[in-house]
Tab-separated table of C-alpha atoms and ligand atoms in Angstrom:
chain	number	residue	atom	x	y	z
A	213	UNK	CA	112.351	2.812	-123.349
A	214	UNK	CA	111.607	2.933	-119.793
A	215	UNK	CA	114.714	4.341	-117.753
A	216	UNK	CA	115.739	3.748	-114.035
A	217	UNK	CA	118.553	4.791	-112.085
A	218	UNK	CA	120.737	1.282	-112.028
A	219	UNK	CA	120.325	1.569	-107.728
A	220	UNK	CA	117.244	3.480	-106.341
A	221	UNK	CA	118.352	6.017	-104.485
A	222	UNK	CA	116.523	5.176	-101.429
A	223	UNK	CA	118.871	1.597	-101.783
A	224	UNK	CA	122.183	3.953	-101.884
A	225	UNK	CA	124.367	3.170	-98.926
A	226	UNK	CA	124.675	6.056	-96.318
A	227	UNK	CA	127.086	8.379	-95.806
A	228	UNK	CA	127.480	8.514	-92.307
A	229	UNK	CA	130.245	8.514	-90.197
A	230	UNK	CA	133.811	10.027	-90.722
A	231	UNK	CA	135.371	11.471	-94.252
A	232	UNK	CA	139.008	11.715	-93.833
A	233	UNK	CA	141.901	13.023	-96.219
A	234	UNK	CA	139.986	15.425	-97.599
A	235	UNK	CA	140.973	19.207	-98.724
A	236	UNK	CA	137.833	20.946	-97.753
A	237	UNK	CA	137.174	23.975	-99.755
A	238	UNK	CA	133.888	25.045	-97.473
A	239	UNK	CA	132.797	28.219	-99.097
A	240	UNK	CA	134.011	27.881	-102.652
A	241	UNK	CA	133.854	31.956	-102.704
A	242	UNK	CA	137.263	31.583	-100.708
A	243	UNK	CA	139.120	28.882	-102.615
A	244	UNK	CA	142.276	30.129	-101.110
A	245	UNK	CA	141.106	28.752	-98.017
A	246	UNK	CA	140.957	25.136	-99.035
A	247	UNK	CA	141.912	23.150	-95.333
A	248	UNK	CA	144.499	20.657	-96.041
A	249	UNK	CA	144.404	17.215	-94.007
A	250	UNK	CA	140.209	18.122	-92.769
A	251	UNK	CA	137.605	15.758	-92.060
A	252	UNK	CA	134.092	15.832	-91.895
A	253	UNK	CA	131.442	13.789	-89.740
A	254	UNK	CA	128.322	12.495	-91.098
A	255	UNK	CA	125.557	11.556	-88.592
A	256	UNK	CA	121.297	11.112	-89.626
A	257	UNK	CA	122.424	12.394	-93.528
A	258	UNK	CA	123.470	15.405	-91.640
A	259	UNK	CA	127.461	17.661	-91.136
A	260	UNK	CA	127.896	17.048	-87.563
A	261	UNK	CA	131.180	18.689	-87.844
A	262	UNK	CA	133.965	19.442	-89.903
A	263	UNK	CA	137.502	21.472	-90.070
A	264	UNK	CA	141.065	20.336	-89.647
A	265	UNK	CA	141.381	16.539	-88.508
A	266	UNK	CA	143.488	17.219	-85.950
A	267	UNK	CA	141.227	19.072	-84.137
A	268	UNK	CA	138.531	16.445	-84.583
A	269	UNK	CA	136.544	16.214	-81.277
A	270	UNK	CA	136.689	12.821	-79.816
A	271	UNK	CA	133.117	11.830	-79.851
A	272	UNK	CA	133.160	12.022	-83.474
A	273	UNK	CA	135.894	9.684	-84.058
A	274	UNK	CA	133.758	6.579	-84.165
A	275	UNK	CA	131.432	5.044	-86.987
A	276	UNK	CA	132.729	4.093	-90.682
A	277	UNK	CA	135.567	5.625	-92.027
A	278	UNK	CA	135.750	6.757	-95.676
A	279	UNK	CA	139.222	7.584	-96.958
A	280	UNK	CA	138.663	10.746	-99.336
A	281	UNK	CA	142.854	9.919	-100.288
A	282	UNK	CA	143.395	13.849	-100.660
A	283	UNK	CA	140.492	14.427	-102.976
A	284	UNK	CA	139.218	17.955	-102.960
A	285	UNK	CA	136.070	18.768	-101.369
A	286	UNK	CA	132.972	21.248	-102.303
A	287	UNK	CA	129.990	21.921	-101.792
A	288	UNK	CA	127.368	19.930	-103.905
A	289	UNK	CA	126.819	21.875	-106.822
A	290	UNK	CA	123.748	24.015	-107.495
A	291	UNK	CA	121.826	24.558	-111.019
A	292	UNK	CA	119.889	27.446	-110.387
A	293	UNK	CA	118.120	28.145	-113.602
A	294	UNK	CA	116.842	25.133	-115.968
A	295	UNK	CA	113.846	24.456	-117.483
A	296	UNK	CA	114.389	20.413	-117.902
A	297	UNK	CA	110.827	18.631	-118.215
A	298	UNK	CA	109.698	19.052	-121.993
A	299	UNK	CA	108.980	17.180	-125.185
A	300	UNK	CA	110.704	16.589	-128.166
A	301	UNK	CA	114.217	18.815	-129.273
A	302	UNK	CA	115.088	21.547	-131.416
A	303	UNK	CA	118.000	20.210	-133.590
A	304	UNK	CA	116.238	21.699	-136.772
A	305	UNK	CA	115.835	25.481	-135.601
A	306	UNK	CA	119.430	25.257	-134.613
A	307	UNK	CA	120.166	24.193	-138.314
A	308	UNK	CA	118.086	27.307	-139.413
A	309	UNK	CA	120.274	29.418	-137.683
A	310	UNK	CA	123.062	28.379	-139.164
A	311	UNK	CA	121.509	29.164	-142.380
A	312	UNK	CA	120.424	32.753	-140.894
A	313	UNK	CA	117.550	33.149	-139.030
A	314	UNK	CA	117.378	34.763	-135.733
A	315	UNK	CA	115.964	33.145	-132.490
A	316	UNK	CA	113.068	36.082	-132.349
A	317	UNK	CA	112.636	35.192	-136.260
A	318	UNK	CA	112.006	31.552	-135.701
A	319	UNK	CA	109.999	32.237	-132.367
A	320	UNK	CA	107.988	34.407	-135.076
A	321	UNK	CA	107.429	31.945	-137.503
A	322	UNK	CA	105.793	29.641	-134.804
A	323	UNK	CA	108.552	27.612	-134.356
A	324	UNK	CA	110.867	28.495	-130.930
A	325	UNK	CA	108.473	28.072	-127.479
A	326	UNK	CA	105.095	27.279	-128.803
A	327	UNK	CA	106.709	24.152	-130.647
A	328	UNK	CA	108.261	22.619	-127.628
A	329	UNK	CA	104.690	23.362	-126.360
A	330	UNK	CA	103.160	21.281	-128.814
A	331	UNK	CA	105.716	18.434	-127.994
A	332	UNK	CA	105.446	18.586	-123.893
A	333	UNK	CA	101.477	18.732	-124.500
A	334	UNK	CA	101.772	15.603	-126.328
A	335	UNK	CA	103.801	13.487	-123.861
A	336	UNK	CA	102.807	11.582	-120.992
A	337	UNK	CA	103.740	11.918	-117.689
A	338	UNK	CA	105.627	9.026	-118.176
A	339	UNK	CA	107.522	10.111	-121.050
A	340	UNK	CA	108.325	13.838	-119.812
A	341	UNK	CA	109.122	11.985	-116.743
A	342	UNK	CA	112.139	9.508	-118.712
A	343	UNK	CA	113.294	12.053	-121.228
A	344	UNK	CA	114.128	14.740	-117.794
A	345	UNK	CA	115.464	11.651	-115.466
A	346	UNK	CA	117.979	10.995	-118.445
A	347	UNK	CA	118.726	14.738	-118.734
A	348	UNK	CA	119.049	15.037	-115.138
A	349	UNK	CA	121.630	12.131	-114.428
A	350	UNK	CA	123.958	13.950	-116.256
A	351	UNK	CA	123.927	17.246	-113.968
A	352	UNK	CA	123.865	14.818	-111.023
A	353	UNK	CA	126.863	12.870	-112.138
A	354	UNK	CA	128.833	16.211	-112.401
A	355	UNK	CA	128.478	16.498	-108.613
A	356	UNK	CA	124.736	18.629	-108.747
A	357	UNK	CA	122.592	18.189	-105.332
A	358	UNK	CA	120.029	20.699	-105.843
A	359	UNK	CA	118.259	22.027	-108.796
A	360	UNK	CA	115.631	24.760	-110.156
A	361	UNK	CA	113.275	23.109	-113.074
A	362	UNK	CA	110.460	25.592	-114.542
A	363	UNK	CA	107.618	25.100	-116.297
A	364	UNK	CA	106.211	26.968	-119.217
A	365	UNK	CA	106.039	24.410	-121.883
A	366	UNK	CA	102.810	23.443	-120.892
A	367	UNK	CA	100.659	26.508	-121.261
A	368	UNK	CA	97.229	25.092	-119.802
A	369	UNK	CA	96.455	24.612	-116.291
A	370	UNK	CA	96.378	20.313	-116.785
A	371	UNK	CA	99.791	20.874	-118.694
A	372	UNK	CA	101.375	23.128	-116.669
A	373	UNK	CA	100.423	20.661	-113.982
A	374	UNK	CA	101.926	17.681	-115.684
A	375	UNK	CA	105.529	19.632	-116.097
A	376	UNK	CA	105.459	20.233	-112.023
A	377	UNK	CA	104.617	16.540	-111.165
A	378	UNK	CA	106.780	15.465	-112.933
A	379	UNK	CA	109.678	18.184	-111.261
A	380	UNK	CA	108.755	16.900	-108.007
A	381	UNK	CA	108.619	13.354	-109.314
A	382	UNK	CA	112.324	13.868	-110.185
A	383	UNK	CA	113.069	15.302	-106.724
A	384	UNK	CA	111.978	11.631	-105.090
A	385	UNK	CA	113.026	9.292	-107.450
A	386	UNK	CA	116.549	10.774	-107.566
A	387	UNK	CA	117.061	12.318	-104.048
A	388	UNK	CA	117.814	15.630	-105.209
A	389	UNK	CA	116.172	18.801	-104.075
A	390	UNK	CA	114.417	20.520	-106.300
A	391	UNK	CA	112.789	23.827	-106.457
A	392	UNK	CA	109.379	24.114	-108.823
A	393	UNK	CA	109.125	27.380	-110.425
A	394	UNK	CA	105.598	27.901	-112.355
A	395	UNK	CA	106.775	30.191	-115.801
A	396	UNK	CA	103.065	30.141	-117.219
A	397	UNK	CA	104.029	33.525	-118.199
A	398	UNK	CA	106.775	31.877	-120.838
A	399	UNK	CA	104.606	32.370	-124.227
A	400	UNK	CA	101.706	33.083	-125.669
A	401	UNK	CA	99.602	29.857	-126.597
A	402	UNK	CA	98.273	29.821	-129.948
A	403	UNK	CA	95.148	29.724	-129.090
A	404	UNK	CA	95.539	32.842	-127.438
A	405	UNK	CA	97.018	34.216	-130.299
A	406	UNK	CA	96.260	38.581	-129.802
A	407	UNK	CA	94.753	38.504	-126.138
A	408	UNK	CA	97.568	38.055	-124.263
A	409	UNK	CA	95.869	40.158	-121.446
A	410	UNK	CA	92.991	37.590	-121.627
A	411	UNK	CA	96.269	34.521	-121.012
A	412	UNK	CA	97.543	36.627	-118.121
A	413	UNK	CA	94.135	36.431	-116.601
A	414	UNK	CA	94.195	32.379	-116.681
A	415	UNK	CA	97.469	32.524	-115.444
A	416	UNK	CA	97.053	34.903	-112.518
A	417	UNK	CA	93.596	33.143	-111.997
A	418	UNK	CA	93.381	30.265	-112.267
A	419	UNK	CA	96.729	28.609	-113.472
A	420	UNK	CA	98.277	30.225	-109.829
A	421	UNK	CA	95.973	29.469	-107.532
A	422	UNK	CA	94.823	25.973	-108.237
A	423	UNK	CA	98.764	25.042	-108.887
A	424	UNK	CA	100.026	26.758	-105.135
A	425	UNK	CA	96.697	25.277	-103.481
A	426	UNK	CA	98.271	22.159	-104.668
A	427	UNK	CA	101.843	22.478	-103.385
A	428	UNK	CA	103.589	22.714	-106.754
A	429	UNK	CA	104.728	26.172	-106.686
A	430	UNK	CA	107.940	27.304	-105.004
A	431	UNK	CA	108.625	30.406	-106.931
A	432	UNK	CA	106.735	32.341	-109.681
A	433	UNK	CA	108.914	33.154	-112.996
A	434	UNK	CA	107.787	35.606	-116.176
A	435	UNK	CA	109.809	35.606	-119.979
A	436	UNK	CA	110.037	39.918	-119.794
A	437	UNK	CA	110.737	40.347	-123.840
A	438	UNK	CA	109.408	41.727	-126.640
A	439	UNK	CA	108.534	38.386	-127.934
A	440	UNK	CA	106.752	37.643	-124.597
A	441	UNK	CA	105.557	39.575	-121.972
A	442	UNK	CA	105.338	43.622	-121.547
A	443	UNK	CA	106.372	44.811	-118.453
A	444	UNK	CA	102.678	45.770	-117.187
A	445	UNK	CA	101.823	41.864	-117.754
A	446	UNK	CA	104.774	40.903	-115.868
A	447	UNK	CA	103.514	43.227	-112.898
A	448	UNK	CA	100.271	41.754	-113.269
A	449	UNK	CA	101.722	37.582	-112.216
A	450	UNK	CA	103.772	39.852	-109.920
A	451	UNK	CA	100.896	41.061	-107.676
A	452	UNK	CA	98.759	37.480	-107.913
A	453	UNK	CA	102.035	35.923	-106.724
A	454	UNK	CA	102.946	38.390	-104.194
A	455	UNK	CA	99.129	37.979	-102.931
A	456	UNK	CA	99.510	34.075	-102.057
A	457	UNK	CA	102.992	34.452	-100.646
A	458	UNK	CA	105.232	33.160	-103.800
A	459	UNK	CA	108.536	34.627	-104.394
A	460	UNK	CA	109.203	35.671	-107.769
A	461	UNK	CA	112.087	35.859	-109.974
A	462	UNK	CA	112.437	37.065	-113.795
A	463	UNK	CA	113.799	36.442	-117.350
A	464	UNK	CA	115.080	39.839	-117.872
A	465	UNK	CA	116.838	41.818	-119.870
A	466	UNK	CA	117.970	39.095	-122.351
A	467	UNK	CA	117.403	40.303	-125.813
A	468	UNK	CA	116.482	44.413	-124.689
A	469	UNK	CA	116.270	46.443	-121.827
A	470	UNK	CA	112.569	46.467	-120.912
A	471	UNK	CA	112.942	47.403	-117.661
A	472	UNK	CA	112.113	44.412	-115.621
A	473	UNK	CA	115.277	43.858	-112.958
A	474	UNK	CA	113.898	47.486	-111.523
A	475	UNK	CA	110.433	45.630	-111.495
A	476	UNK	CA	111.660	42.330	-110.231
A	477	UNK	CA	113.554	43.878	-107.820
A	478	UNK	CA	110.477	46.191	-106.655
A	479	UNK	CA	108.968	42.594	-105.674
A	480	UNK	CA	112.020	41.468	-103.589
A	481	UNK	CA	112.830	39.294	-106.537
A	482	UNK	CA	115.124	36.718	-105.686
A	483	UNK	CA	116.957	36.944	-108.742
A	484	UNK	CA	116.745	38.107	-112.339
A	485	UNK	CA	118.197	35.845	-114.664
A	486	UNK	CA	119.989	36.223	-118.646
A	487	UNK	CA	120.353	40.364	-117.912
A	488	UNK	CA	122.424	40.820	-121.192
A	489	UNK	CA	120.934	44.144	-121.470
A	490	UNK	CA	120.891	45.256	-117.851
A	491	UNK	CA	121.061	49.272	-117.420
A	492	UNK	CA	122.884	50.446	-114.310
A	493	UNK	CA	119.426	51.526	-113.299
A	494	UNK	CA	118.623	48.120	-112.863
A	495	UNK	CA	122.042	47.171	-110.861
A	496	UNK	CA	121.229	49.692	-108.312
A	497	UNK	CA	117.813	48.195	-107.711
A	498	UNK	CA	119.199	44.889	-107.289
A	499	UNK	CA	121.544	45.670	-105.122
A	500	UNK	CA	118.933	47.660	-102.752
A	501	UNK	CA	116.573	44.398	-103.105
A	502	UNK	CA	119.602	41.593	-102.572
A	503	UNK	CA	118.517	40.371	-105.740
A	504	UNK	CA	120.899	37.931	-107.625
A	505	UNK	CA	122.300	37.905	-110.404
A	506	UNK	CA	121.522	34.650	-112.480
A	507	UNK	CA	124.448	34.761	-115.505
A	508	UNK	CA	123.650	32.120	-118.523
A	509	UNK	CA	126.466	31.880	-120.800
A	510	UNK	CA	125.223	28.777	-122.516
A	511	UNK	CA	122.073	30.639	-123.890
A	512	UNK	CA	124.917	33.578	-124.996
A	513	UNK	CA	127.113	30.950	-126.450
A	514	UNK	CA	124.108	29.353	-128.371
A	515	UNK	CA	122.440	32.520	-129.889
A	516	UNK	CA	126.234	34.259	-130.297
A	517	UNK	CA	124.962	36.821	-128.393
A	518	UNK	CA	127.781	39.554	-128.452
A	519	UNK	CA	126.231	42.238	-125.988
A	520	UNK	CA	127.962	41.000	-122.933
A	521	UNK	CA	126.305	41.340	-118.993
A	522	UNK	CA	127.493	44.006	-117.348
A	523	UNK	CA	129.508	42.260	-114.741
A	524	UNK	CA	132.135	45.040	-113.600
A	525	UNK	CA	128.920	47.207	-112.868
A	526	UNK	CA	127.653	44.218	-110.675
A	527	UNK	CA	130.306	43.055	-109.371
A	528	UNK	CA	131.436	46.857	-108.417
A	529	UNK	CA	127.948	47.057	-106.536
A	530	UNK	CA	128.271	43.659	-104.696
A	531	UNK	CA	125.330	41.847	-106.510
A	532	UNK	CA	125.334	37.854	-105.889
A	533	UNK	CA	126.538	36.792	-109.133
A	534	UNK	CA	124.864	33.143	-109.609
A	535	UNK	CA	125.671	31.228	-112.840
A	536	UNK	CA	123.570	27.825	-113.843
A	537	UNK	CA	122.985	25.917	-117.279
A	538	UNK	CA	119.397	27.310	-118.488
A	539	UNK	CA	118.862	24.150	-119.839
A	540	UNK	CA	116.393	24.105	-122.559
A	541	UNK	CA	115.865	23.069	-126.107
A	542	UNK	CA	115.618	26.274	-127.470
A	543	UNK	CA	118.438	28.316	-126.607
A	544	UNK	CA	120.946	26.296	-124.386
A	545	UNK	CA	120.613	22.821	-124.594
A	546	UNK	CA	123.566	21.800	-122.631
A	547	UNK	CA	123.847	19.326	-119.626
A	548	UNK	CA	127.117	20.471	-118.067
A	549	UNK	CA	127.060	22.854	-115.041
A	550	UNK	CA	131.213	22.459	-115.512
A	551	UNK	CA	131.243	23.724	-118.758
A	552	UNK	CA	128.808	26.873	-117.854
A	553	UNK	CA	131.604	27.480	-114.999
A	554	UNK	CA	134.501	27.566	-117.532
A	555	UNK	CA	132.264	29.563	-120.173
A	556	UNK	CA	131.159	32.033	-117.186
A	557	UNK	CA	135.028	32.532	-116.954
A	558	UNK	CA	136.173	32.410	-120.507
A	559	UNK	CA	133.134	34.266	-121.774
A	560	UNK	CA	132.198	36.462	-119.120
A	561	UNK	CA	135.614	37.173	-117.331
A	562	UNK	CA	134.094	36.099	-113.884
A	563	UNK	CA	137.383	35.523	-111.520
A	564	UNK	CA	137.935	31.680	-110.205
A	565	UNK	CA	136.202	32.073	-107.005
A	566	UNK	CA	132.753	34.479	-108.447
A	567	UNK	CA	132.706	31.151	-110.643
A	568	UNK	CA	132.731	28.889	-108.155
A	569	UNK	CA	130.222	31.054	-105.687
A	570	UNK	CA	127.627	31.079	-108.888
A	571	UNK	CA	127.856	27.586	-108.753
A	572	UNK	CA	126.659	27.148	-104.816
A	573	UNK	CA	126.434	29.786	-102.168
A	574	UNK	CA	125.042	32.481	-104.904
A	575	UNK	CA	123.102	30.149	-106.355
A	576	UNK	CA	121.449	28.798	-103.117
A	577	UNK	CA	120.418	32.476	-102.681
A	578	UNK	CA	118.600	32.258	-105.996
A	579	UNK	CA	116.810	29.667	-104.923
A	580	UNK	CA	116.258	30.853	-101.295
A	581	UNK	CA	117.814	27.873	-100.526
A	582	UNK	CA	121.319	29.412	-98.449
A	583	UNK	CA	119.937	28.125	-95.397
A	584	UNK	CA	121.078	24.458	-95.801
A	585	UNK	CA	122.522	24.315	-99.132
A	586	UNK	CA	125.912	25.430	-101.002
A	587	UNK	CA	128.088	25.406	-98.006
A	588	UNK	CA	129.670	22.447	-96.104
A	589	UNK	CA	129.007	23.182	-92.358
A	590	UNK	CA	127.293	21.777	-89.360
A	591	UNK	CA	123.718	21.141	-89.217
A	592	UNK	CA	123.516	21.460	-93.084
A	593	UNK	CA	122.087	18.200	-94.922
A	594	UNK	CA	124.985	15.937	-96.128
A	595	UNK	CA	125.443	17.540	-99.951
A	596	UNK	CA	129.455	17.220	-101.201
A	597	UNK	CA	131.581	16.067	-103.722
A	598	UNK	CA	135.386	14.705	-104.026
A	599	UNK	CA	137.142	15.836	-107.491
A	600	UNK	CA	139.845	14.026	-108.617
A	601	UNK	CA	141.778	17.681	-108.523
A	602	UNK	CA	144.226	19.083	-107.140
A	603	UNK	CA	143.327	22.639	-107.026
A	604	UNK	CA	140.006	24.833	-106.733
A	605	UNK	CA	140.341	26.585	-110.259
A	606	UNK	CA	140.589	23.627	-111.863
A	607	UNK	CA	136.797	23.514	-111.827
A	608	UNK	CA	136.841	26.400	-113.794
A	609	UNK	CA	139.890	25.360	-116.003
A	610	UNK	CA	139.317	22.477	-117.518
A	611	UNK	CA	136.304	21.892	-119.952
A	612	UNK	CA	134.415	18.397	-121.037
A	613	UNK	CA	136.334	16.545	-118.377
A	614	UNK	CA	133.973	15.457	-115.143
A	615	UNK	CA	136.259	14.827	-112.912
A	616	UNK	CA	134.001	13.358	-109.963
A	617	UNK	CA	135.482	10.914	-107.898
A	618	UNK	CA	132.333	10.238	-105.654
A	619	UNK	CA	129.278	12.364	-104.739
A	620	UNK	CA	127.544	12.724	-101.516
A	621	UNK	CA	123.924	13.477	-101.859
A	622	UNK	CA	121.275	13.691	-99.199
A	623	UNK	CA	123.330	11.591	-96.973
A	624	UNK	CA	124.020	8.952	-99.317
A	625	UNK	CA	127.173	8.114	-101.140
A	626	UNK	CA	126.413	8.319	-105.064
A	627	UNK	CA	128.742	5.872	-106.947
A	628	UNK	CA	127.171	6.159	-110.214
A	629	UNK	CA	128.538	7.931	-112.361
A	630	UNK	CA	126.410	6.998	-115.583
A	631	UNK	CA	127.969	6.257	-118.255
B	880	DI6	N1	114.585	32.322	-121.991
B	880	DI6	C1	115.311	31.325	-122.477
B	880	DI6	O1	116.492	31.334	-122.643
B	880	DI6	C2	114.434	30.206	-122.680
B	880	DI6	N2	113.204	30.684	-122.173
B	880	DI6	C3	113.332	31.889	-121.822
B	880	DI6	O2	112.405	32.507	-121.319
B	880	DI6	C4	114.281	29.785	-124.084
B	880	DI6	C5	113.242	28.749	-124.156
B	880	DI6	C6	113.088	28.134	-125.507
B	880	DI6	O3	113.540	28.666	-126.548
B	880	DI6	O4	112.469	27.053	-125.541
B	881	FE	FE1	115.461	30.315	-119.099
């Protein structure tokens, strides 16, 4: 079954002129300061201006007038960490679980990544290309604008290829900005089954280099874990990224403490995701390389981890704390950047507004995208929703409700919302 968005987005009407009504929460790590009775002006898909309507400068008051009737305003939301292009599902490891295997015991028994790997290598570009657009209408309908998709399912330079088309594929067709980040360093391919140092050399390279030469590369990821990569490998992507210019970021400290925030961060890392096991070793060096914070509670939820992230030692030393949906088939196969902000709450105590910073401004800085995105101010591109809410922590309070009234992305108003 082919699918396509009911209206292209190209053929979604623009969202230019002047929002009224609205109560604009700007920085959502201040929900306190939500402005009553503000306004913003749209002009070219860009803010023009925006604050309390009565202080609207004249020359704005002109063009089409949408009525926002009171709705809360944020920031369009931001989904840091999600690896969404990939074949097939995972429904029966989950079922083994239940019956008592571990996640590193069916990763062991060649099930876990290298199965998804056979399933991604499989599909078409066409397929991987249907199966994400479904996946990603969801996040967008819950008010996402911009959104981190990895590879690492593909584990050969054409499939590793095919996964980042397709990302940037997704970023057209749906008018949603995108950041690629190549995770060739995810697992070890079968066929390199016991020279993993000869798999780092393909992906360091020639996997790198050919894939940056040809655009697709915004940010250069490694799986740190005992049932991945050592440390020393890790370095190894480290340097061949650092040597054309790609940031890098890192899946560490999820299952053990191997070290690799302190690495990650000795690279300027712009963030270091899962960090269940973070030592306060590895805090410090965040802190001293502004590294964020990337907090995953569905992959907790879904494995029952127990071993919680340290986030009083974070939050005590002022790291960004970012928090986004990991999406995968593996360990968090969950389309709701809502829920993740209630279980980032419930689960990991964060207060209302650390929630709702992890969601946009902290988040942007994962993605080195704080420039123009997860904010609502002038000169930024036109990225923000209207909830049918009354209140701020209501986007951390309630759970399985998406309470969208109507999304601005890119400049144009987004009336979906899917079904
Ligand atoms: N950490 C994760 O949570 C996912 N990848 C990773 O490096 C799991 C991916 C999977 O099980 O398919
Ligand atoms: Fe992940």
């Amino acid at each position: 079954m082919k699918h396509t968005p009911e209206i292209p987005f190209a053929q979604r009407p623009s969202a230019d002129g002047l929002w009224i009504n609205l109560q604009l929460l700007a920085d959502p790590a201040h929900p306190d300061v939500a402005l009553p009775d503000a306004a913003i002006a749209v002009r070219d898909g860009q803010i023009l201006w925006c604050g309390a309507a009565a202080q609207l400068p004249l020359e704005h008051a002109h063009g089409p007038r949408h009525d926002g009737g009171g709705a809360l305003v944020t920031p369009g939301l931001i989904d840091c960490h999600t690896h969404l292009v990939y074949g097939g599902q995972r429904a029966n490891e989950f079922a083994m679980r239940l019956t008592g295997a571990s996640y590193e015991e069916v990763a062991r028994a060649g099930g876990g990544i290298v199965s998804t790997v056979h399933a991604t290598r499989k599909a078409s570009d066409d397929e991987l290309f249907d199966r994400a657009s479904e996946r990603l209408l969801n996040l967008l309908a819950e008010g996402v604008c911009a959104i981190e998709i990895k590879s690492g399912y593909g584990l050969t330079l054409a499939h590793e290829r095919k996964q980042l088309r397709v990302a940037r594929r997704l970023a057209e067709a749906h008018g949603v900005t995108v950041r690629t980040t190549f995770l060739g360093a995810h697992a070890l391919p079968p066929e390199y089954a016991g020279h993993s140092g000869d798999y780092i050399d393909l992906v360091c390279q020639q996997m790198l280099p050919a894939l940056h030469a040809e655009e697709l590369i915004d940010a250069v990821d490694v799986f740190c874990e005992r049932i991945a990569f050592s440390l020393e490998e890790t370095e190894r992507v480290f340097q061949a990224a650092q040597m054309l210019g790609l940031p890098v970021k890192l899946h560490a400290e999820q299952l053990s403490d191997m070290g690799g925030a302190a690495l990650a961060a000795r690279y300027l890392a712009l963030s270091c995701d899962h960090i269940e096991h973070l030592s306060p070793e590895g805090i410090a060096a965040m802190r001293e390389a502004g590294t964020v914070a990337v907090l995953l509670p569905g992959a907790y939820y879904t494995l029952r981890d127990t071993h919680l992230p340290p986030i009083q030692g974070l939050r005590a030393a002022g790291v960004p704390m970012a928090v986004a949906t990991d999406h995968n088939p593996g360990t968090s196969p969950t389309l709701s950047l809502l829920l993740m902000l209630n279980m980032a709450c419930t689960l990991f105590r964060l207060t209302v507004p650390e929630a709702l910073a992890g969601v946009t401004t902290h988040a942007a800085r994962a993605l080195a995208l704080h420039e123009t995105h997860g904010r609502i101010a002038p000169g930024l591109p036109a990225n923000f929703v209207l909830w049918a809410l009354r209140e701020p922590a209501e986007l951390s309070y309630w759970f399985g409700h998406r309470p969208v009234r109507s999304v601005v992305r890119q400049g144009r108003i987004i009336r979906e919302i899917m079904a």
